[in-house]
XYZ file of C-alpha atoms in Angstrom:
784
model
C 7.178 21.610 -36.254
C 10.661 23.101 -36.614
C 12.915 23.944 -34.517
C 12.435 27.879 -34.886
C 8.898 27.486 -35.241
C 8.933 25.671 -31.675
C 11.101 28.368 -29.928
C 8.647 31.116 -31.659
C 5.450 29.230 -30.114
C 7.250 28.807 -26.416
C 8.394 32.361 -26.475
C 4.458 33.165 -27.386
C 1.152 33.142 -25.596
C -1.193 30.781 -27.466
C -3.667 33.557 -28.942
C -7.500 33.044 -29.732
C -8.766 31.517 -32.627
C -11.038 35.195 -33.856
C -6.991 36.658 -33.224
C -5.798 33.632 -36.063
C -8.858 34.280 -38.318
C -7.561 38.227 -38.103
C -3.940 37.606 -39.055
C -5.424 34.722 -41.988
C -7.589 37.498 -43.538
C -5.065 39.997 -43.506
C -2.466 38.168 -45.025
C -4.670 36.943 -47.460
C -5.597 40.329 -48.459
C -2.335 41.460 -49.319
C 0.615 40.325 -52.153
C 2.830 37.658 -51.036
C 5.744 40.461 -50.821
C 3.696 43.117 -48.817
C 2.591 40.484 -46.312
C 6.328 38.963 -45.647
C 7.647 35.773 -44.941
C 7.922 36.368 -41.332
C 4.389 36.917 -40.820
C 3.257 33.606 -42.717
C 5.528 32.232 -40.646
C 4.461 33.388 -37.395
C 0.815 32.380 -38.689
C 1.710 28.796 -39.213
C 3.359 28.804 -36.220
C 0.231 30.404 -34.535
C -1.705 27.720 -36.223
C 0.248 24.649 -34.694
C 0.139 25.745 -31.252
C -3.853 26.394 -31.952
C -3.540 22.610 -33.009
C -2.139 21.589 -29.494
C -4.010 23.576 -27.680
C -7.281 22.121 -29.374
C -6.003 18.911 -29.133
C -6.034 19.084 -25.396
C -7.899 22.181 -23.903
C -11.132 21.272 -25.520
C -12.429 17.742 -26.389
C -12.180 18.126 -30.100
C -14.355 15.274 -32.431
C -12.390 13.090 -34.374
C -11.925 14.554 -37.651
C -11.523 11.791 -40.776
C -7.709 11.918 -40.594
C -7.569 11.369 -36.539
C -6.572 7.671 -37.325
C -3.296 8.744 -38.406
C -2.596 9.983 -34.961
C -0.430 7.638 -33.157
C -1.927 5.952 -30.511
C -0.745 6.940 -26.648
C 1.243 4.415 -24.371
C 0.647 4.421 -20.324
C 2.613 2.666 -18.273
C 3.114 2.586 -14.225
C 6.186 3.584 -12.321
C 7.847 4.192 -9.216
C 8.271 2.516 -5.959
C 7.035 0.917 -3.637
C 3.921 -0.250 -5.244
C 1.914 -2.587 -6.564
C 1.028 -4.168 -10.153
C -2.173 -1.839 -10.575
C -0.791 1.233 -9.079
C 2.124 4.061 -9.475
C 3.179 7.219 -10.912
C 1.420 7.891 -14.247
C 3.519 8.203 -17.547
C 2.491 8.501 -21.048
C 4.449 8.124 -24.127
C 3.827 11.453 -26.836
C 6.063 12.597 -29.641
C 8.463 9.995 -29.150
C 9.362 10.620 -25.219
C 8.129 9.500 -22.039
C 6.948 12.285 -19.666
C 4.496 12.291 -16.487
C 1.526 14.062 -15.534
C 1.368 16.908 -13.096
C -0.766 16.406 -10.250
C -2.666 20.225 -10.437
C -6.127 20.170 -10.425
C -5.933 16.046 -10.681
C -9.457 14.109 -9.561
C -10.879 10.531 -9.289
C -12.422 11.090 -12.548
C -8.480 11.569 -14.434
C -7.760 8.594 -12.632
C -10.886 6.572 -14.378
C -10.103 7.751 -17.802
C -6.066 6.381 -17.122
C -7.066 3.642 -15.467
C -8.966 2.253 -18.137
C -6.476 3.144 -20.812
C -4.130 1.140 -19.041
C -6.435 -1.996 -18.789
C -8.088 -1.719 -15.484
C -11.448 -1.217 -14.676
C -11.652 1.676 -12.939
C -9.708 3.296 -10.012
C -9.860 3.506 -7.038
C -7.451 6.377 -6.181
C -4.987 8.950 -6.768
C -1.636 9.914 -5.156
C -0.123 13.538 -5.481
C 3.412 15.068 -4.939
C 5.243 12.633 -6.370
C 4.287 9.797 -3.811
C 5.479 6.859 -6.261
C 9.248 8.872 -6.769
C 9.724 11.596 -8.873
C 9.744 10.567 -12.708
C 12.555 12.351 -15.360
C 11.885 13.887 -18.780
C 9.181 16.380 -19.862
C 5.729 16.392 -17.660
C 3.250 16.155 -20.491
C -0.183 17.094 -19.371
C -0.923 19.665 -16.503
C -4.814 21.095 -15.164
C -6.003 17.591 -16.532
C -9.920 17.823 -15.932
C -11.694 14.935 -16.937
C -15.546 14.150 -16.829
C -14.431 10.474 -16.259
C -16.036 8.704 -18.840
C -13.922 9.833 -21.672
C -12.594 6.967 -24.036
C -8.797 8.933 -23.684
C -7.430 11.535 -21.883
C -6.966 12.838 -25.196
C -10.361 14.282 -24.985
C -10.199 15.629 -21.499
C -9.378 19.504 -20.604
C -5.961 20.684 -20.231
C -3.295 22.675 -20.933
C -1.389 21.620 -23.639
C 0.607 18.933 -24.213
C 4.480 19.806 -22.906
C 2.872 23.179 -21.377
C 3.223 22.953 -17.531
C 4.498 24.993 -14.688
C 5.606 22.029 -12.330
C 8.383 20.506 -11.461
C 8.623 16.557 -11.038
C 7.914 16.881 -7.410
C 4.108 16.728 -8.267
C 4.084 13.727 -10.476
C 0.679 12.354 -10.355
C -0.396 8.937 -9.729
C -2.874 6.063 -10.148
C -4.540 3.227 -7.889
C -6.462 1.354 -10.157
C -8.715 -1.746 -9.199
C -7.314 -4.415 -9.449
C -9.528 -6.126 -12.309
C -8.406 -6.243 -15.959
C -10.859 -5.453 -18.264
C -12.324 -8.104 -19.885
C -10.239 -9.173 -23.543
C -8.179 -5.933 -23.505
C -5.430 -5.743 -25.147
C -2.353 -4.883 -23.312
C -0.660 -3.045 -26.398
C 0.142 -0.208 -23.298
C 3.291 -0.635 -22.143
C 2.658 -1.006 -18.069
C 6.031 -2.047 -17.292
C 8.390 0.235 -17.219
C 11.735 1.214 -19.583
C 15.167 2.248 -19.876
C 15.596 5.337 -16.980
C 14.009 3.380 -14.617
C 15.123 0.430 -11.968
C 11.937 -0.842 -10.421
C 12.382 -4.719 -8.533
C 16.077 -5.174 -6.972
C 17.504 -8.401 -4.967
C 20.139 -9.832 -3.247
C 21.248 -13.186 -4.600
C 22.861 -15.317 -2.485
C 25.351 -17.437 -3.709
C 26.752 -19.298 -0.571
C 25.099 -23.050 -0.689
C 24.495 -22.437 3.321
C 22.857 -19.189 2.682
C 20.515 -20.077 -0.052
C 18.011 -21.971 2.090
C 17.969 -19.425 4.706
C 15.937 -16.503 4.947
C 16.783 -13.593 5.660
C 18.718 -12.800 2.939
C 21.683 -10.558 4.057
C 24.504 -10.714 1.829
C 24.612 -11.850 -2.010
C 24.722 -10.272 -5.768
C 22.641 -7.229 -6.588
C 20.519 -8.035 -9.033
C 17.609 -5.655 -11.370
C 14.871 -6.993 -13.133
C 15.406 -6.606 -16.751
C 12.645 -8.022 -19.065
C 11.818 -11.714 -18.177
C 14.976 -12.305 -16.288
C 17.585 -10.501 -13.743
C 20.360 -8.979 -14.485
C 23.821 -7.661 -12.757
C 25.152 -4.261 -11.894
C 28.985 -3.959 -12.420
C 30.895 -2.773 -9.662
C 32.936 -0.228 -11.095
C 32.810 2.751 -8.775
C 30.652 0.769 -6.085
C 31.046 1.805 -2.750
C 29.678 1.945 0.528
C 26.946 4.650 0.444
C 25.543 2.284 -2.412
C 25.658 -0.599 -0.271
C 23.840 1.129 2.191
C 21.178 1.816 -0.054
C 20.476 -0.885 -1.437
C 21.030 -2.884 2.108
C 17.926 -0.122 3.293
C 15.842 -1.553 0.367
C 16.355 -4.827 1.610
C 15.061 -4.067 4.993
C 18.267 -3.755 6.859
C 19.478 -1.001 8.756
C 23.227 -0.667 7.539
C 25.730 -2.341 5.970
C 28.989 -4.085 6.593
C 32.386 -5.226 4.358
C 32.284 -8.058 2.384
C 34.560 -10.566 1.039
C 35.008 -9.836 -2.718
C 37.658 -12.892 -3.434
C 34.899 -15.683 -2.840
C 32.707 -13.592 -5.204
C 35.620 -12.946 -7.776
C 36.334 -16.588 -8.446
C 32.235 -16.802 -8.843
C 32.064 -14.349 -11.207
C 35.060 -15.806 -13.049
C 32.584 -19.367 -13.727
C 29.382 -17.709 -14.455
C 28.056 -15.906 -17.426
C 27.152 -12.663 -15.964
C 24.577 -10.016 -17.695
C 25.438 -6.238 -16.992
C 22.529 -3.918 -17.279
C 23.873 -0.518 -14.748
C 26.783 0.506 -14.211
C 28.771 3.709 -12.927
C 25.830 3.556 -9.752
C 26.477 6.894 -7.828
C 24.393 6.923 -4.595
C 25.058 10.106 -1.751
C 23.647 7.043 0.716
C 20.192 8.896 1.821
C 18.257 7.644 -1.373
C 15.455 5.699 -0.157
C 15.617 3.228 -3.405
C 18.457 2.876 -6.083
C 16.648 4.542 -9.138
C 16.563 7.819 -7.235
C 20.812 7.461 -7.576
C 22.926 8.485 -10.534
C 23.520 5.303 -12.873
C 23.996 4.365 -16.830
C 21.817 1.462 -18.597
C 24.542 -1.129 -20.871
C 22.726 -1.224 -24.206
C 22.145 -4.385 -25.945
C 24.661 -7.394 -25.506
C 26.689 -6.498 -22.030
C 27.906 -9.529 -20.646
C 31.258 -8.546 -21.305
C 30.771 -4.853 -21.001
C 31.842 -4.347 -17.037
C 35.830 -3.281 -16.812
C 36.360 -5.450 -13.741
C 34.641 -8.058 -14.365
C 32.933 -8.009 -10.917
C 29.022 -7.822 -9.966
C 28.513 -5.661 -7.134
C 28.115 -7.583 -4.500
C 26.677 -6.240 -0.847
C 26.402 -7.568 2.609
C 23.608 -5.982 4.846
C 23.798 -6.300 9.156
C 19.994 -7.151 9.969
C 18.317 -5.414 12.549
C 17.617 -6.849 16.524
C 14.003 -8.343 15.194
C 15.532 -10.141 12.129
C 18.911 -11.130 13.998
C 20.109 -15.119 13.368
C 23.439 -15.620 14.442
C 24.025 -15.804 18.341
C 26.263 -12.790 18.616
C 23.744 -10.496 16.921
C 20.776 -11.617 19.679
C 23.544 -11.396 22.115
C 23.736 -7.976 20.978
C 20.097 -7.259 20.773
C 19.626 -8.269 24.304
C 22.027 -5.143 25.076
C 20.312 -3.213 23.159
C 17.123 -3.793 24.622
C 18.276 -3.775 28.168
C 18.700 0.075 27.060
C 15.454 2.373 27.346
C 14.890 3.312 23.447
C 13.780 6.826 22.892
C 11.321 6.165 19.889
C 9.188 3.729 18.888
C 6.109 2.964 16.836
C 2.498 2.237 17.378
C -0.890 1.283 16.510
C 0.489 -0.097 12.834
C -0.462 -3.672 11.740
C 2.912 -5.232 10.665
C 6.125 -4.752 11.609
C 7.866 -1.510 10.770
C 5.161 0.787 10.703
C 3.284 2.749 12.600
C 2.679 6.470 14.837
C 6.360 7.594 15.536
C 6.372 8.629 19.353
C 9.739 9.628 21.309
C 10.874 9.853 24.629
C 11.284 13.145 25.788
C 11.409 14.514 29.714
C 10.401 10.634 31.373
C 7.208 11.282 29.112
C 5.888 9.593 25.381
C 5.156 11.725 22.927
C 4.276 12.223 19.425
C 6.108 13.931 16.230
C 3.997 16.680 14.475
C 3.957 16.031 10.270
C 4.999 19.003 9.388
C 7.445 19.149 6.791
C 7.949 15.163 7.627
C 9.894 13.294 4.606
C 11.556 10.173 3.658
C 14.483 11.128 4.955
C 13.299 12.097 8.369
C 11.120 8.548 8.220
C 14.229 6.495 6.876
C 15.901 8.203 10.144
C 13.508 6.898 12.114
C 13.284 3.012 10.703
C 17.132 2.242 10.429
C 17.313 3.799 14.019
C 14.691 1.035 14.776
C 16.578 -2.040 13.234
C 14.739 -2.102 9.703
C 15.767 -0.357 6.262
C 14.793 2.577 4.324
C 11.338 4.499 4.908
C 8.755 3.250 2.035
C 6.238 5.661 3.712
C 6.423 9.067 5.315
C 2.762 9.353 6.190
C 0.817 12.351 7.870
C -2.320 13.231 9.045
C -2.533 10.195 11.512
C -2.720 7.703 9.264
C -1.222 5.636 12.076
C -4.065 6.674 14.590
C -3.982 9.532 17.076
C -1.850 9.251 20.463
C -2.055 10.937 23.711
C -0.267 12.818 25.447
C 2.041 15.626 24.354
C 3.319 16.122 20.842
C 7.176 16.683 21.454
C 7.994 17.580 17.989
C 8.132 19.807 14.709
C 9.370 20.333 11.401
C 11.864 17.701 12.080
C 14.061 17.883 9.225
C 16.628 14.905 8.940
C 19.476 15.129 6.192
C 19.406 11.189 6.261
C 22.842 10.573 7.766
C 21.891 10.411 11.192
C 22.265 8.068 13.620
C 18.838 9.256 15.583
C 16.140 11.500 14.957
C 17.016 13.397 17.784
C 20.408 14.050 15.906
C 18.230 15.947 13.252
C 17.419 19.709 13.411
C 13.442 20.092 14.949
C 11.818 22.566 16.203
C 9.992 21.858 20.069
C 6.092 22.215 19.462
C 3.798 24.746 21.088
C 0.030 23.850 21.770
C -1.013 26.331 19.088
C 1.088 24.570 16.211
C 0.125 20.957 16.174
C -2.981 18.008 17.141
C -3.079 14.752 17.165
C -4.598 14.684 14.230
C -1.574 15.882 12.306
C 1.007 12.855 14.247
C 3.685 11.191 11.790
C 4.053 7.858 10.982
C 6.112 5.789 8.769
C 6.049 2.444 6.786
C 9.740 1.211 6.588
C 11.621 -1.431 4.818
C 11.533 -4.767 6.599
C 13.751 -8.111 5.510
C 11.558 -10.804 2.974
C 10.738 -13.819 5.965
C 8.436 -16.010 3.597
C 6.121 -16.018 6.308
C 3.387 -15.695 4.710
C 3.674 -18.685 2.260
C 3.275 -20.780 5.553
C -0.224 -19.698 6.367
C -3.576 -19.436 4.218
C -7.313 -19.071 4.800
C -9.998 -20.924 3.688
C -13.715 -21.106 2.879
C -14.180 -17.256 3.709
C -16.663 -15.061 1.647
C -13.528 -12.871 0.704
C -9.736 -13.317 1.205
C -10.088 -11.411 4.943
C -11.457 -13.988 6.831
C -11.298 -17.905 6.947
C -10.415 -21.023 8.300
C -6.916 -21.088 9.021
C -4.418 -23.320 7.770
C -0.369 -23.974 8.650
C 2.590 -25.468 6.512
C 4.132 -27.923 8.946
C 7.060 -30.535 8.222
C 8.271 -29.576 4.961
C 11.376 -30.560 3.992
C 13.811 -28.365 1.782
C 12.014 -28.324 -0.846
C 9.256 -30.020 -0.577
C 5.402 -29.768 -1.025
C 4.373 -28.175 2.356
C 2.203 -29.995 4.562
C -1.406 -28.110 5.063
C -3.230 -28.565 8.441
C -5.916 -27.107 10.633
C -5.175 -25.108 13.935
C -7.326 -26.201 17.122
C -9.557 -23.610 18.063
C -9.430 -24.438 21.687
C -8.077 -21.251 23.310
C -7.992 -19.521 19.993
C -9.033 -15.565 20.679
C -7.787 -11.803 19.148
C -4.417 -12.041 20.450
C -3.960 -15.614 18.130
C -5.939 -13.942 15.355
C -3.967 -10.823 15.628
C -0.531 -12.795 14.537
C -2.588 -14.849 11.823
C -3.219 -11.725 10.108
C -0.105 -10.129 10.422
C 1.696 -12.693 8.899
C -0.981 -12.525 6.273
C -0.273 -9.627 5.626
C -3.957 -8.197 6.007
C -3.677 -6.205 8.497
C -5.646 -6.472 12.385
C -8.040 -9.477 13.631
C -11.406 -8.386 14.193
C -12.360 -11.975 15.385
C -10.422 -15.396 16.286
C -13.124 -17.835 15.814
C -13.484 -21.051 17.689
C -15.596 -22.990 15.453
C -15.637 -22.556 11.611
C -18.090 -25.501 10.678
C -19.810 -22.743 8.164
C -16.093 -22.571 6.551
C -16.370 -26.128 5.388
C -14.962 -25.410 1.732
C -11.089 -27.168 1.807
C -10.015 -30.768 1.592
C -7.855 -30.031 4.592
C -9.154 -32.185 7.741
C -6.067 -33.110 9.575
C -5.235 -30.817 13.226
C -1.444 -30.269 13.080
C -1.122 -27.495 15.651
C -2.609 -26.753 19.124
C -2.208 -25.536 22.447
C -1.317 -21.659 20.641
C -0.746 -18.750 22.894
C 0.510 -15.484 21.880
C 1.467 -12.459 23.012
C 0.196 -10.496 19.863
C 3.374 -8.858 18.826
C 4.704 -11.970 17.067
C 5.416 -12.263 13.524
C 4.459 -15.784 13.048
C 2.307 -18.169 14.937
C 5.298 -20.060 14.874
C 6.745 -17.712 17.174
C 4.107 -18.266 19.575
C 4.292 -20.774 22.658
C 2.581 -24.175 21.335
C 2.399 -27.671 21.949
C 4.744 -28.981 19.167
C 4.052 -31.955 17.358
C 2.674 -33.281 20.814
C -1.102 -32.790 19.290
C -3.499 -32.020 22.473
C -6.768 -31.050 21.719
C -9.936 -32.078 22.339
C -12.534 -31.388 19.614
C -10.134 -32.571 16.730
C -12.730 -32.520 14.229
C -12.811 -29.697 11.404
C -15.655 -27.982 12.746
C -13.500 -26.662 15.817
C -10.888 -25.501 13.638
C -9.409 -21.836 14.220
C -10.389 -19.321 12.205
C -9.987 -15.493 11.473
C -11.399 -12.493 10.108
C -9.274 -9.868 9.364
C -9.593 -5.850 9.039
C -7.128 -3.255 7.516
C -8.037 -1.102 10.371
C -9.203 -1.154 14.129
C -10.343 0.437 16.924
C -8.255 1.767 20.062
C -9.642 2.879 23.189
C -7.622 5.048 26.343
C -9.076 6.412 29.115
C -8.219 9.827 29.788
C -6.107 9.571 33.036
C -6.150 12.755 34.336
C -10.122 12.660 34.684
C -9.696 10.099 37.168
C -7.153 11.880 39.101
C -9.913 15.085 39.445
C -12.833 13.441 40.512
C -11.929 10.054 42.590
C -13.479 10.572 46.087
C -14.866 8.466 48.695
C -18.432 7.638 49.017
C -19.850 6.195 51.996
C -22.990 4.518 50.521
C -25.742 3.038 52.811
C -26.555 -0.536 52.053
C -30.116 -0.052 51.522
C -29.332 1.613 48.362
C -26.977 -1.243 47.020
C -29.354 -3.617 46.099
C -29.381 -3.065 42.852
C -25.192 -2.922 42.489
C -25.475 -6.271 44.467
C -26.965 -7.728 42.216
C -25.019 -6.613 39.278
C -21.981 -8.025 41.514
C -20.845 -4.510 41.957
C -19.668 -5.203 45.616
C -16.730 -7.239 47.120
C -17.777 -10.818 48.585
C -17.919 -9.249 52.266
C -20.402 -7.429 51.261
C -23.261 -10.940 51.403
C -22.296 -11.156 54.880
C -23.507 -7.262 55.726
C -25.970 -6.822 57.932
C -28.771 -5.727 54.897
C -30.568 -3.025 54.846
C -28.156 -1.927 58.006
C -24.681 -0.316 57.833
C -22.992 1.356 54.664
C -20.486 0.242 52.314
C -16.902 2.442 51.657
C -16.832 2.722 47.753
C -13.815 4.912 45.991
C -15.881 6.655 43.445
C -14.481 8.284 39.993
C -15.796 9.019 36.117
C -14.282 7.787 33.549
C -13.657 8.800 30.099
C -12.604 6.556 27.197
C -11.889 7.768 24.303
C -11.263 5.494 20.408
C -8.301 6.889 18.723
C -7.956 4.123 16.366
C -9.287 3.739 13.006
C -12.383 2.013 13.357
C -15.378 2.094 15.450
C -15.244 0.007 18.590
C -18.156 -2.590 18.485
C -19.113 -5.045 21.153
C -18.182 -8.844 20.059
C -21.535 -10.246 20.567
C -24.175 -9.140 18.378
C -27.654 -7.291 19.532
C -29.295 -10.848 19.765
C -27.439 -11.810 22.690
C -27.319 -8.652 24.731
C -28.670 -9.399 28.156
C -31.464 -7.198 29.507
C -30.684 -5.842 33.141
C -34.500 -5.248 34.818
C -32.413 -3.726 37.781
C -30.438 -0.510 35.657
C -32.586 -1.124 32.821
C -30.693 -1.149 29.915
C -28.911 -3.808 28.419
C -25.103 -5.251 28.784
C -23.406 -5.281 25.449
C -20.396 -6.772 27.057
C -20.076 -8.943 30.178
C -16.934 -7.612 31.449
C -15.716 -3.727 29.789
C -13.167 -2.697 32.545
C -11.527 -4.036 35.574
C -11.212 -1.680 38.326
C -8.501 -3.023 41.014
C -6.315 -1.552 43.988
C -3.276 -2.923 44.104
C -0.165 -2.964 46.935
C 2.723 -1.364 45.264
C 4.213 -4.895 45.355
C 1.467 -5.698 42.946
C -1.261 -7.873 45.684
C -4.732 -7.135 44.797
C -6.472 -5.753 47.456
C -9.761 -4.440 46.135
C -11.555 -5.096 42.662
C -14.414 -3.875 40.579
C -15.851 -4.812 37.009
C -17.974 -2.642 35.003
C -20.058 -4.460 32.749
C -20.621 -2.214 29.441
C -23.509 -0.681 30.450
C -24.475 0.843 27.171
C -21.328 1.713 24.841
C -21.961 5.356 22.966
C -20.514 8.468 22.095
C -21.343 10.471 25.215
C -19.215 13.870 22.704
C -17.201 13.751 19.858
C -14.510 16.178 18.356
C -15.717 18.790 16.292
C -16.432 17.352 12.939
C -17.188 13.746 14.185
C -21.219 12.749 14.544
C -22.437 10.836 17.070
C -23.397 7.230 15.259
C -24.294 5.041 18.936
C -26.801 5.463 21.275
C -28.373 3.005 23.759
C -31.405 4.546 23.838
C -34.566 2.429 22.482
C -32.454 -0.765 22.089
C -29.602 1.056 19.947
C -26.523 0.249 18.512
C -24.016 0.000 20.518
C -20.220 1.284 20.320
C -17.916 4.236 20.338
C -17.237 6.436 17.030
C -13.688 7.121 15.948
C -13.008 10.443 17.346
C -15.271 10.089 20.363
C -15.788 9.449 23.540
C -17.730 7.299 25.982
C -18.304 8.864 29.734
C -19.190 7.034 32.497
C -19.936 9.868 35.064
C -18.764 8.898 39.110
C -22.107 8.543 40.368
C -23.512 6.397 38.146
C -23.732 2.552 39.585
C -20.837 0.364 39.756
C -18.555 3.198 38.555
C -16.464 2.688 41.761
C -14.349 0.088 44.121
C -15.396 -0.876 47.150
C -13.287 -0.495 49.649
C -14.766 -1.211 52.990
C -11.875 -3.831 53.573
C -9.033 -1.909 52.736
C -6.481 -1.279 55.213
C -5.047 2.425 55.673
C -1.705 2.766 53.395
C -0.210 3.450 49.756
C -1.582 1.752 47.041
C -1.526 1.781 43.296
C -5.373 2.306 41.693
C -5.400 0.663 38.335
C -8.074 0.431 35.378
C -7.689 -1.944 32.444
C -10.637 -1.745 29.261
C -11.155 -4.077 27.481
C -9.626 -6.358 29.791
C -10.293 -9.809 28.005
C -9.574 -8.600 24.832
C -12.582 -9.481 23.601
C -12.631 -6.594 20.648
C -9.382 -6.329 18.873
C -7.180 -3.034 18.833
C -4.460 -1.783 17.119
C -2.875 -1.343 20.721
C -3.356 -2.600 23.786
C -0.299 -1.498 25.567
C -2.486 1.456 26.499
C -5.656 -0.137 27.548
C -4.347 0.052 31.655
C -3.680 3.587 33.795
C -2.570 3.291 36.991
C -2.405 6.119 39.547
C -1.016 6.283 43.104
C -2.976 6.485 46.231
C -2.260 7.025 49.666
C -5.513 5.953 52.030
C -5.116 7.080 55.288
C -8.779 5.412 56.674
C -10.640 8.839 56.077
C -9.594 10.470 52.619
C -7.907 9.293 49.468
C -4.993 11.473 47.701
C -4.749 9.852 43.964
C -2.154 11.535 41.883
C 0.046 10.262 39.027
C -2.697 9.120 36.924
C -0.879 8.252 33.432
C -1.855 5.781 30.537
C 0.502 2.229 31.178
C 3.067 2.615 29.084
C 2.945 6.487 28.845
C 6.337 7.091 30.980
C 9.592 6.194 30.796
C 10.981 2.905 32.899
C 12.819 5.201 34.987
C 9.791 7.037 35.702
C 7.743 3.862 36.159
C 10.173 2.586 39.207
C 9.832 6.073 40.793
C 6.051 5.824 40.219
C 5.180 4.719 43.669
C 7.151 7.228 45.686
C 4.511 9.318 46.835
C 5.004 13.744 46.131
C 2.598 15.441 47.620
C -0.844 15.538 49.193
C -4.574 16.084 47.868
C -7.390 17.480 49.539
C -10.228 14.875 48.701
C -12.821 14.694 51.731
C -15.372 12.105 52.042
C -18.451 13.060 50.829
């Protein structure tokens, strides 16, 4: 189609086939002169338009000349991404372009993934999740059934006919399995107009072996190797973007003289020049730059490659000066934190306002605001700005809405935002982030063997490997190994959360590694590597060193998260003097204090502090008992099965933390008492049913149930703290154990008890927690 015809086509609507037939009939019935050259031109344009429309909007049967149509090429592009996902780009009419996400479906993704050589698709992405493409938007309103051999056979608006912007570029997530015998004629890796992989190459001899790499020459992946960027016009804003990509919050000045000497002695191959970033980009490919073409070894006028030096955040600080600064920062109360993420640098964003932690609504949440959060916390720029409570729902207030950062702010609190009202948002809209973090290489020091999938197996660790030598692999002693240690192992492996920490793994005996090299591992749960946990070091101390007693893990991408509804405890707390003749069953269940054994049964009474507890699962996986049904214990007294020996601890503490009364509650029955509107109940205890708490549901233990109390018969009048801890022995994995404790202030005068200021353990600021024991007033809770 020539230029005039193309202009005419674009200026007109595409006519129907019947209109075209009529035009052809009219012109055919007239003399050439009478029909006019213009009419024939118009007819040719319309016929060309129909061909373009027909090749997409309607599936076309193969014609004898179809073999002459050049095959389409496809590629995956964008950032951050794995090899089997990305923005989908198509090469048509000698030009690369994108596909709009309007009406996009999984069936479209299936067809496209097969054309890329994968067996199928697992998902697709909208709104330029992998970054905005450049050039044409070739297809819009694509509608495939899913079994087509080519995207050509699917319905769409026509090649190049779109009302979209690149903010609507579609992406696909393909199954990580190639079609057997697939000949990769498609171009999957990106070409000229894209920069995907970037690295810092350390050239100082001492820094080459240290991780993280904080300073070096900036290099971009080019074909099978790496190429440099000319530092012509390079400034601190460019450096800031590179540091953000590498997982560092900020850049610092670099000694260029050393690198000038290095550059003079090296044969460098320049790929980019004239890079110009604003400093707020999350990836260098969002900046403007130009490519060198052909042989570019001598192309850079300054003769210097771009060199960047970054300042690591507190979690990755290496020098003593940085660690000292880190301690100073930790002493000052943070006003922002991440919760519920499996890895460092990811989680639900929570902010501190009016001495209370709360969440952020995801309205208008984007990469710019997410990057401000990441840098403020000592990480790099944001990889993803997550919406829809993707990292679990928070509890308490939603403090901010419609946060709109420019990207240059030092703190999220410097960004414009709206104060929240109850009607605006719910916790189903909690915002979250995934930040770039420095590469530390921890995943190379651990592996799993013998499991049925990559998410499980016996833990093997690399020890004693000198620089450049092959690591020596050994087993971890299973003694004392539990959920917290397994959580660290799964995090180090990049496999999410731990479902189980196993002390025996005889059924996974599939490796030739038999030596035990690590024992006494004791983790807090937040460490990035098992080597950061306490352990016996080189002096191994393990009673059972046989391979069957090696530690193992089962990892999961999601986990539950239990929280107690604190206000309900406060509203329902009261004292009951219960006659001993009504407590035989409770005594059998060990629900009374030890002094009850010496009471004058069945005469007299015990004084009980009773309250209701409502336990919510706000995580992303159902909470299930660790033990299977085969090992649940039937309690004849209460006529039910216990699925966990201890589900909650109830304690009365003095203000300085001394325990004066305690209770424990086995999981009489874990079930979904109530659920949110759109969530169906799944667990019910009746008839030996399955036990658990579904995501979005809660289990209610009413105040009038046996053992839903603390025996305070021996407690003297005074001020106390009521503390409730769920899942106290970490038997079942959760995404966040720090919110499992609830505390209340109590005042007991010997006749009545006042319970107030109940809150989840980490819901208040440190300042408010210090003021916690001060008593602001009294409630009238009479003894029943």
